Short mmCIF file of C-alpha atoms in Angstrom, two decimals:
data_model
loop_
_atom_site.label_atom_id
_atom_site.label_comp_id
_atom_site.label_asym_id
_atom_site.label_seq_id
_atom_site.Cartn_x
_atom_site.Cartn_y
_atom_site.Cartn_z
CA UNK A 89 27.76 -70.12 20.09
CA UNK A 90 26.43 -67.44 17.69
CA UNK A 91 26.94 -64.00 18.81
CA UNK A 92 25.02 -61.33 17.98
CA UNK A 93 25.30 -57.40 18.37
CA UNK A 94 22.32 -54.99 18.66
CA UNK A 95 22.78 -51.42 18.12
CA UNK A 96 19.66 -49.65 18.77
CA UNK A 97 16.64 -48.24 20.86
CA UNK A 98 15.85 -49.39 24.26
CA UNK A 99 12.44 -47.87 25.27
CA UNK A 100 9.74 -49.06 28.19
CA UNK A 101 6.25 -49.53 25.84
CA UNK A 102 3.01 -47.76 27.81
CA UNK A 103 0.42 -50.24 25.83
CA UNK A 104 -3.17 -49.39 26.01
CA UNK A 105 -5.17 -52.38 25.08
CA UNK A 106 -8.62 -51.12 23.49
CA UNK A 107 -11.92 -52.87 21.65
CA UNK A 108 -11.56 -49.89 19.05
CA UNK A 109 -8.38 -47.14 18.49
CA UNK A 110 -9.79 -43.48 18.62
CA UNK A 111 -10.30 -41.75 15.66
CA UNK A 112 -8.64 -37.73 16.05
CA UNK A 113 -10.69 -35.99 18.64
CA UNK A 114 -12.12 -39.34 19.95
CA UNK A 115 -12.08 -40.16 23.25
CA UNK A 116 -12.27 -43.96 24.56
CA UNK A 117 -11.96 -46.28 27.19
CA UNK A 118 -9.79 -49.09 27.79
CA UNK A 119 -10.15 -52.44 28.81
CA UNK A 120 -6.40 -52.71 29.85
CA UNK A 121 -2.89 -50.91 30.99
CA UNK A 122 0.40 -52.28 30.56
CA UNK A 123 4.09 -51.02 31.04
CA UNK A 124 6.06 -53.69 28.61
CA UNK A 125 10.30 -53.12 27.79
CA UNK A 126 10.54 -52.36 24.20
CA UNK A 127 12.32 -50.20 21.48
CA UNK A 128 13.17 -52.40 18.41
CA UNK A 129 16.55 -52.27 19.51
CA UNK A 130 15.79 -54.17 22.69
CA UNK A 131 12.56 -56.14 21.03
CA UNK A 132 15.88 -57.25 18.48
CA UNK A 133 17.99 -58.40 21.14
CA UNK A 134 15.77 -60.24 22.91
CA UNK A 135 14.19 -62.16 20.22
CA UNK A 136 17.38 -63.20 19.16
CA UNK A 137 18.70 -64.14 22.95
CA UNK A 138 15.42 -66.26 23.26
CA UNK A 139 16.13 -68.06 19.80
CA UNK A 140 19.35 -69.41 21.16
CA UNK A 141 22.43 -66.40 20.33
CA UNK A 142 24.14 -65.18 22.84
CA UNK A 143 23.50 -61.54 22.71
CA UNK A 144 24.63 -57.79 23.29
CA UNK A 145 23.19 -54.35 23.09
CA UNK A 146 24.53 -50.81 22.30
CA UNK A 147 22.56 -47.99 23.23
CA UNK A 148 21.22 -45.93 26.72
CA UNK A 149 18.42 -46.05 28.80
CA UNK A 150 17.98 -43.06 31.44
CA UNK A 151 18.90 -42.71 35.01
CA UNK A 152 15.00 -43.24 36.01
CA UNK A 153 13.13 -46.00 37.07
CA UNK A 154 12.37 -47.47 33.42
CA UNK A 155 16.16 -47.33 33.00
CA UNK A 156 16.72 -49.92 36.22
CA UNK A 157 13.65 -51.97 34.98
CA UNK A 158 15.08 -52.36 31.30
CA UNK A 159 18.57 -53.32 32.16
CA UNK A 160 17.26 -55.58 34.69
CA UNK A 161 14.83 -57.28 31.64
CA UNK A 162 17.66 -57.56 29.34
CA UNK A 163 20.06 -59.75 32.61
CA UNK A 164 16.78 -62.22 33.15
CA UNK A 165 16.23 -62.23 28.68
CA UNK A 166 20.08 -63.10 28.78
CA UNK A 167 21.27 -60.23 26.81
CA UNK A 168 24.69 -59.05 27.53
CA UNK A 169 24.28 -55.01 28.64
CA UNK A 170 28.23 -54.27 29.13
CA UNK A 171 27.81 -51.97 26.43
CA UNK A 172 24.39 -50.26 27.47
CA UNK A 173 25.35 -47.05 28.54
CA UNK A 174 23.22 -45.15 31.16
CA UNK A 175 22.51 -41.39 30.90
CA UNK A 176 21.05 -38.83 32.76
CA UNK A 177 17.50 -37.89 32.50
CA UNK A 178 14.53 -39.98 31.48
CA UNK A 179 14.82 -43.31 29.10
CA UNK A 180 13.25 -43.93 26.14
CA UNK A 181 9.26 -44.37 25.67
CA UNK A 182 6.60 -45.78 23.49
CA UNK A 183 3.01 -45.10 23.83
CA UNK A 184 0.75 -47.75 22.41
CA UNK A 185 -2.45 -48.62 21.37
CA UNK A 186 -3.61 -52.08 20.53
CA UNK A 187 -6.90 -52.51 19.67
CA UNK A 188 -8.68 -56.17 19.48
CA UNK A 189 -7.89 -57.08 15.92
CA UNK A 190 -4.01 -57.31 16.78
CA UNK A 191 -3.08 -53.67 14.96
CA UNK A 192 -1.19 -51.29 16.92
CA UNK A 193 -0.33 -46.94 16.78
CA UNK A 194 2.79 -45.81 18.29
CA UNK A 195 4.32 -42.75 19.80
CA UNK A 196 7.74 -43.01 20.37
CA UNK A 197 9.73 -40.44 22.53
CA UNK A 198 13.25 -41.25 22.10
CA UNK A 199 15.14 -39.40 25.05
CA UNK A 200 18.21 -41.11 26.01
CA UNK A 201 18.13 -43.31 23.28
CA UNK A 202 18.84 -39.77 21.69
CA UNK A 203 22.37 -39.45 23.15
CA UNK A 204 23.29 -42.54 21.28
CA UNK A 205 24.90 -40.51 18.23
CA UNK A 206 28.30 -42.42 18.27
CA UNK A 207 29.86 -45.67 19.15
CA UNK A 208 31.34 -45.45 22.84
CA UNK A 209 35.09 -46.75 23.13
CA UNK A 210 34.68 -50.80 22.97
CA UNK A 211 31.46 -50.74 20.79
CA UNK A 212 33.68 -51.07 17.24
CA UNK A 213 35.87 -53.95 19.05
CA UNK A 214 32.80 -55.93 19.90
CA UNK A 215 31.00 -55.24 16.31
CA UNK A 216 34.18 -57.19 15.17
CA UNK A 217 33.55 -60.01 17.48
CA UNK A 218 30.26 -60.69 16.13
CA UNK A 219 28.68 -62.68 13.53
CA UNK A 220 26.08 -60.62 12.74
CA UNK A 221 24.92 -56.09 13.51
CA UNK A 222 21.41 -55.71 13.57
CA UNK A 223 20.46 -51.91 13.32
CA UNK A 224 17.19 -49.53 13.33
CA UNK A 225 16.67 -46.32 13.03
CA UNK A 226 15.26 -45.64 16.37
CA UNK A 227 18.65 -43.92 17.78
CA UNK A 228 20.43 -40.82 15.58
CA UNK A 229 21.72 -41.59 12.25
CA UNK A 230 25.28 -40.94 12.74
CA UNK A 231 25.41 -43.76 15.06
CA UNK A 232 23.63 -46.10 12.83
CA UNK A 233 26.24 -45.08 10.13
CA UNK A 234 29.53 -45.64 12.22
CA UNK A 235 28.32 -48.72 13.46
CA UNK A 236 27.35 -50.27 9.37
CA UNK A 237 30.98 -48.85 9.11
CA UNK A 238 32.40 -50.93 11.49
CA UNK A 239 30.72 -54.09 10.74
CA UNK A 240 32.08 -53.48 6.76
CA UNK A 241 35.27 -53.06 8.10
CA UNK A 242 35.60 -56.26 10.03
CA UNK A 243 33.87 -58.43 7.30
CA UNK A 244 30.37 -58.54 9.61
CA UNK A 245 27.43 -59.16 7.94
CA UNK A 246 24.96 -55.85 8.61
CA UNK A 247 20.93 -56.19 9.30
CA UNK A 248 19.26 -53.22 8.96
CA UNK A 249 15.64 -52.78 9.60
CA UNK A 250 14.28 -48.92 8.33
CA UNK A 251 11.60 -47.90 10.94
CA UNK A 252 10.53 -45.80 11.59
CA UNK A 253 10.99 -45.08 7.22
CA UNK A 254 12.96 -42.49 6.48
CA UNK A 255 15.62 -41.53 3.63
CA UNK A 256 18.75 -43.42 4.25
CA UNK A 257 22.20 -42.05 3.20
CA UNK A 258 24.38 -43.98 0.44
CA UNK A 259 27.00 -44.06 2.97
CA UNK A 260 25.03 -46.18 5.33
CA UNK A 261 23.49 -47.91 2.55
CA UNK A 262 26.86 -48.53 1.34
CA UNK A 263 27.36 -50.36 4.27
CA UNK A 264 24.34 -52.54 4.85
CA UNK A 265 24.73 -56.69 3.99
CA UNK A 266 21.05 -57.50 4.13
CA UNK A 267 17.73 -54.72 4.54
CA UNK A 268 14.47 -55.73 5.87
CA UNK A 269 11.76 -53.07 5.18
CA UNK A 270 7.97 -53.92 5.90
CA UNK A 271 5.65 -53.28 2.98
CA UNK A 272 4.95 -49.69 4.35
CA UNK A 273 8.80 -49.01 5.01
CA UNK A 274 9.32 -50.54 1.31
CA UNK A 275 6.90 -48.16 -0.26
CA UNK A 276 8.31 -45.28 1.53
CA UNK A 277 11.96 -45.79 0.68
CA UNK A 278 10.71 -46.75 -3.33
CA UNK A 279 7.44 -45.22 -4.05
CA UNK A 280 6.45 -48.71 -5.07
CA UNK A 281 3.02 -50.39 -3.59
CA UNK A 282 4.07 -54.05 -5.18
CA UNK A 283 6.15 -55.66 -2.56
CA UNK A 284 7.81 -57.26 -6.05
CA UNK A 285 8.95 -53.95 -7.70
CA UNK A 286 9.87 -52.30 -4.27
CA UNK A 287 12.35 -54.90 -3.81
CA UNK A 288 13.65 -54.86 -7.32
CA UNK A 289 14.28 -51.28 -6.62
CA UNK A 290 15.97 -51.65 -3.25
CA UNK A 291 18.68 -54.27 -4.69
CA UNK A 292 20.33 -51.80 -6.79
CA UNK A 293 21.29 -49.76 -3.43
CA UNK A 294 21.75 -53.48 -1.64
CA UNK A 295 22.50 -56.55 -2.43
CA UNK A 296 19.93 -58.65 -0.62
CA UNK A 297 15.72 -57.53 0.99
CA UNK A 298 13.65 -59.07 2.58
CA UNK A 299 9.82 -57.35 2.62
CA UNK A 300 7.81 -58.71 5.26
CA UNK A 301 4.14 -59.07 4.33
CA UNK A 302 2.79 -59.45 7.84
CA UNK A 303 0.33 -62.77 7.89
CA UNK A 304 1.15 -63.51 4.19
CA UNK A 305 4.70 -64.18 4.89
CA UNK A 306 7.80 -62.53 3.63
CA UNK A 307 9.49 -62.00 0.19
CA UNK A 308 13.18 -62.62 -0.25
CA UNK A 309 14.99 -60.64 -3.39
CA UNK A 310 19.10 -61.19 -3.83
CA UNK A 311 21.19 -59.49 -6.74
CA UNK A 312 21.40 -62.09 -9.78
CA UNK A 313 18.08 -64.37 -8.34
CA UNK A 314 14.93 -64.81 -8.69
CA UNK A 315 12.81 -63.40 -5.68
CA UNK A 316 10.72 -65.88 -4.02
CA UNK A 317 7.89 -65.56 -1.14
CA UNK A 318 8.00 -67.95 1.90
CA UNK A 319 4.48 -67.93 4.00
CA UNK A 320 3.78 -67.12 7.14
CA UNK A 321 1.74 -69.76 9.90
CA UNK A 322 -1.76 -68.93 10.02
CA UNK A 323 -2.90 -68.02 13.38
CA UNK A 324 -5.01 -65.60 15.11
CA UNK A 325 -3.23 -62.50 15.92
CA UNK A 326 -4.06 -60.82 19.83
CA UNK A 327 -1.46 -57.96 19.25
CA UNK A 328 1.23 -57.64 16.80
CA UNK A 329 3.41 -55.17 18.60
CA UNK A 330 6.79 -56.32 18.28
CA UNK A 331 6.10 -59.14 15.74
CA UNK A 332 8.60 -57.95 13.26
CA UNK A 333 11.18 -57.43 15.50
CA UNK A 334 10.86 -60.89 16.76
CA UNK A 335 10.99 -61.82 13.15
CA UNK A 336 14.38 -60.00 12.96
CA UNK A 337 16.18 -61.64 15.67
CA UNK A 338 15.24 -65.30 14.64
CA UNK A 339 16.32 -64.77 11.10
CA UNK A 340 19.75 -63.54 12.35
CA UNK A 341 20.56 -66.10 14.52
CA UNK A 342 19.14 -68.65 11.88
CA UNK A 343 21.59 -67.11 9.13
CA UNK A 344 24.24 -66.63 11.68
CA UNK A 345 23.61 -70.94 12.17
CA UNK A 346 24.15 -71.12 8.49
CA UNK A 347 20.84 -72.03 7.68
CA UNK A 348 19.26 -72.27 3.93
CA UNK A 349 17.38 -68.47 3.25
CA UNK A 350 14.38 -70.20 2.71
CA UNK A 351 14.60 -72.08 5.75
CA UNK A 352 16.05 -69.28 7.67
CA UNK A 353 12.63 -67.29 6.56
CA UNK A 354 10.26 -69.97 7.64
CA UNK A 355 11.65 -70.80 11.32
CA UNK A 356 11.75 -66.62 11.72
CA UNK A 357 8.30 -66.68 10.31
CA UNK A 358 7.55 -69.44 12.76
CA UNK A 359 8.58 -67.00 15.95
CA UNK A 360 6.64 -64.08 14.30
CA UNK A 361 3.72 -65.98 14.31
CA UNK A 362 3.92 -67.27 18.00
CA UNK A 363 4.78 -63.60 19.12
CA UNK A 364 1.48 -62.39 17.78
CA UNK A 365 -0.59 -64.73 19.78
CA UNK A 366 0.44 -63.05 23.09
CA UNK A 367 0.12 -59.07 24.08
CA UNK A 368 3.26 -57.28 24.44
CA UNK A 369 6.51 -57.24 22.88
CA UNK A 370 9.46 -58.22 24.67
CA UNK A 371 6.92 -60.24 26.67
CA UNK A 372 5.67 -61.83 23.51
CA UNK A 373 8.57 -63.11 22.52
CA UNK A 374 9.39 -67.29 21.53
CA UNK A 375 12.21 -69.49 22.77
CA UNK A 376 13.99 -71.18 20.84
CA UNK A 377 12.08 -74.74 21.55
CA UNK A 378 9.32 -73.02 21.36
CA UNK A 379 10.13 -72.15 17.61
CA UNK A 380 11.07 -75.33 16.36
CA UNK A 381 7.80 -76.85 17.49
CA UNK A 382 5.81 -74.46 15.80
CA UNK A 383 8.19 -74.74 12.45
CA UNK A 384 7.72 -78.05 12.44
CA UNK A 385 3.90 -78.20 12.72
#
């Protein structure tokens, strides 16, 4: 069985569904409330546990009520939460809006998912164990660093997605097997707008990107090869929150299988484009049946 760590955010989404998102100063009404488990951390986890790995999270979640709720999602999504540490004070939230063409804004408010600024005794030992890290940077930066470390160390190959975009350090870059930036995250980290050039760019500080290009698909670069674009299903989208995430997870348990890139891409894109047609993330998220039907439709 394919095992896969998570280290990462663990938040409880707040997801205001709306016919139009408010402009500054605007006020408007909503058709809908939700309270959803997210954090890409957790979104990563899940999606993965759903597409068939067995799975296990690093990170905190508060002594609150959103803290029982999310541990108790990860035990019925099958993720393994021997490593999720719980803290005092509140867990980590998202604040959403998701308006009816499937686009989203988010707030997040990390708090305990703050106190994750180091890997807890066991955390390196299991990092080892696994076939595959995927990292965000949703928790502090020193702990996203040690735990790129560790995976180096023990010959693990490293998944990092950059969101929310930020500078990343050559250490942890250093570190990282395989980066997978959206087109906004690309052009923040490059300066480039062509998905093409941004990726060209990135290689010489990794050896293999991925840019996900929402609905058109995703564009694979590797050191020494010539980049090539895989496309996405065409559907309708009801709310993409979590989409990428979900994209994540099925890509590195397909890898972790040993499938072909290309046809690693396509079954991820595959679970992308089935989380899109349902609101929510976690609760958005495709099984692994569910995937291969829709990859190969």
């Amino acid at each position: 069985m394919t095992l896969i760590a998570v280290l990462g955010s663990t938040n409880m989404d707040l997801v205001a569904y709306v016919t139009k998102a408010p402009q500054r100063g605007e006020t408007v009404t909503g058709r809908e409330f939700r309270t959803i488990p997210g954090g890409k951390g957790a979104n990563q986890a899940i999606a993965a546990a759903h597409a068939g790995a067995d799975v296990t999270i690093i990170g905190a979640v508060g002594d609150d009520t959103y803290g029982a709720q999310l541990r108790s999602t990860f035990e019925h999504s099958g993720v393994d939460t021997d490593h999720l540490r719980t803290v005092e004070g509140a867990s980590g939230t998202a604040h959403i809006v998701v308006d009816d063409e499937g686009g989203n804004a988010i707030v997040v408010i990390p708090a305990a998912n703050g106190t994750v600024d180091h890997l807890a005794p066991g955390d390196e030992a299991l990092i080892a164990s696994a076939d595959a890290l995927l990292l965000q940077l949703e928790i502090p930066l020193a702990a996203v660093v040690a735990g790129a470390e560790a995976a180096r160390r023990h010959g693990v190959r490293t998944i990092l997605t950059p969101a929310p975009a930020q500078p990343l350090p050559p250490e942890l870059l250093a570190a990282v097997d395989l980066l997978v930036p959206n087109e906004h995250e690309a052009t923040a980290l490059t300066g480039h707008t062509d998905p093409r050039k941004a990726a060209a760019a990135l290689l010489d500080q990794v050896p293999e990107v991925i840019v996900t290009l929402g609905a058109a698909g995703s564009l694979y670069a590797a050191r020494g090869a010539e980049p090539f674009t895989v496309p996405a299903p065409q559907v309708t989208a009801v709310d993409s929150t979590g989409a990428g995430d979900t994209f994540v997870g099925a890509l590195a348990v397909a890898l972790a299988e040993g499938r072909p890139t290309r046809d690693a891409l396509g079954w991820a894109a595959a679970a992308a484009a089935l989380s899109v047609q349902r609101p929510g993330a976690t609760a958005s998220m495709p099984y692994r049946a569910e995937i291969d039907k829709q990859y190969a439709s």
